[in-house]
Amino acid sequence: MTRIDAKFAELSKAGKKAFVSYIMAGDPDFDTSLEIVRGLPGAGVDIIELGLPFTDPMADGPTIQLAGQRALEGGMTLQRTLALARAFRETDNTTPIVLMGYYNPIYSRGVDAFLAEAKEAGIDGLIVVDLPPEEDSELCIPAQAAGLNFIRLATPTTDNKRLPRVLQNTSGFVYYVSITGITGAAEAQAGDVAPEVARIQSASGLPVIVGFGVNTPEKSRAIAEVADGVVVGSAIVSKIAAGESVADTLAFVKSLSDGAHSV
């Protein structure tokens, strides 16, 4: 059982929904980023989604793109991202970390080397948005063999014909993208999300976490009411981009997690 599996078992037993926060590793700099990540569990975060900076983040809107640029300009790399996770693990051995990014840096490093290093650094799962199920032999299957969950995205355009293929080797949870488009582009609507979540839950048997378009405590609560949990990314990254203090950023995260946990 991975930390992700254990976390969902714990939440289910307590009758709680999951709150997942996305942070770009190295934004605005390594030390501040690490301080924020270390503060996330205390702010009510159940699972940390750690962004791997990349030069061509095709699924992300301007907010996450700019965060990646800031991190890259500050010298952030795949190796330093794993170093950040390793530093977090010095004081927290229970909160799951999902590394979210794109395949190019992993491919450049070499899959076997990357998986060994990620496992050693305390990474629990991967979301690699530009590797479709047809390429599962590239990374998904080796990752699962290494003990990492491979988390797949489903979207409003993932129809019943496509869904079984998407779910085939997915583990940990399914990340449902609530809108058609990029991160931060529109607001998620609970009424639209609810039937899709039910459809995916029925097909997969896995928890379904909803992200993209969740930006307030009220929206966090509304989405958590119809899903197994909620992800917030751009709204948190916007606070970091605005230069807000670590304390203020974490207070905002706490307001969002309180929304999700109030269901």
Tab-separated table of N, CA and C in Angstrom, residues 7-16:
chain	number	residue	atom	x	y	z
A	7	LYS	N	-3.628	7.112	2.705
A	7	LYS	CA	-4.320	8.374	2.988
A	7	LYS	C	-5.802	8.275	2.654
A	8	PHE	N	-6.139	7.693	1.506
A	8	PHE	CA	-7.552	7.573	1.147
A	8	PHE	C	-8.284	6.603	2.078
A	9	ALA	N	-7.607	5.564	2.522
A	9	ALA	CA	-8.220	4.650	3.484
A	9	ALA	C	-8.505	5.381	4.797
A	10	GLU	N	-7.561	6.205	5.215
A	10	GLU	CA	-7.726	6.990	6.448
A	10	GLU	C	-8.883	7.990	6.316
A	11	LEU	N	-8.935	8.688	5.173
A	11	LEU	CA	-10.000	9.667	4.954
A	11	LEU	C	-11.366	8.990	4.887
A	12	SER	N	-11.414	7.859	4.200
A	12	SER	CA	-12.679	7.129	4.076
A	12	SER	C	-13.191	6.682	5.442
A	13	LYS	N	-12.291	6.194	6.264
A	13	LYS	CA	-12.672	5.746	7.606
A	13	LYS	C	-13.223	6.898	8.430
A	14	ALA	N	-12.646	8.102	8.217
A	14	ALA	CA	-13.078	9.288	8.962
A	14	ALA	C	-14.265	9.986	8.315
A	15	GLY	N	-14.691	9.501	7.130
A	15	GLY	CA	-15.791	10.137	6.423
A	15	GLY	C	-15.448	11.506	5.886
A	16	LYS	N	-14.186	11.689	5.497
A	16	LYS	CA	-13.723	13.001	5.029
A	16	LYS	C	-13.353	12.965	3.550
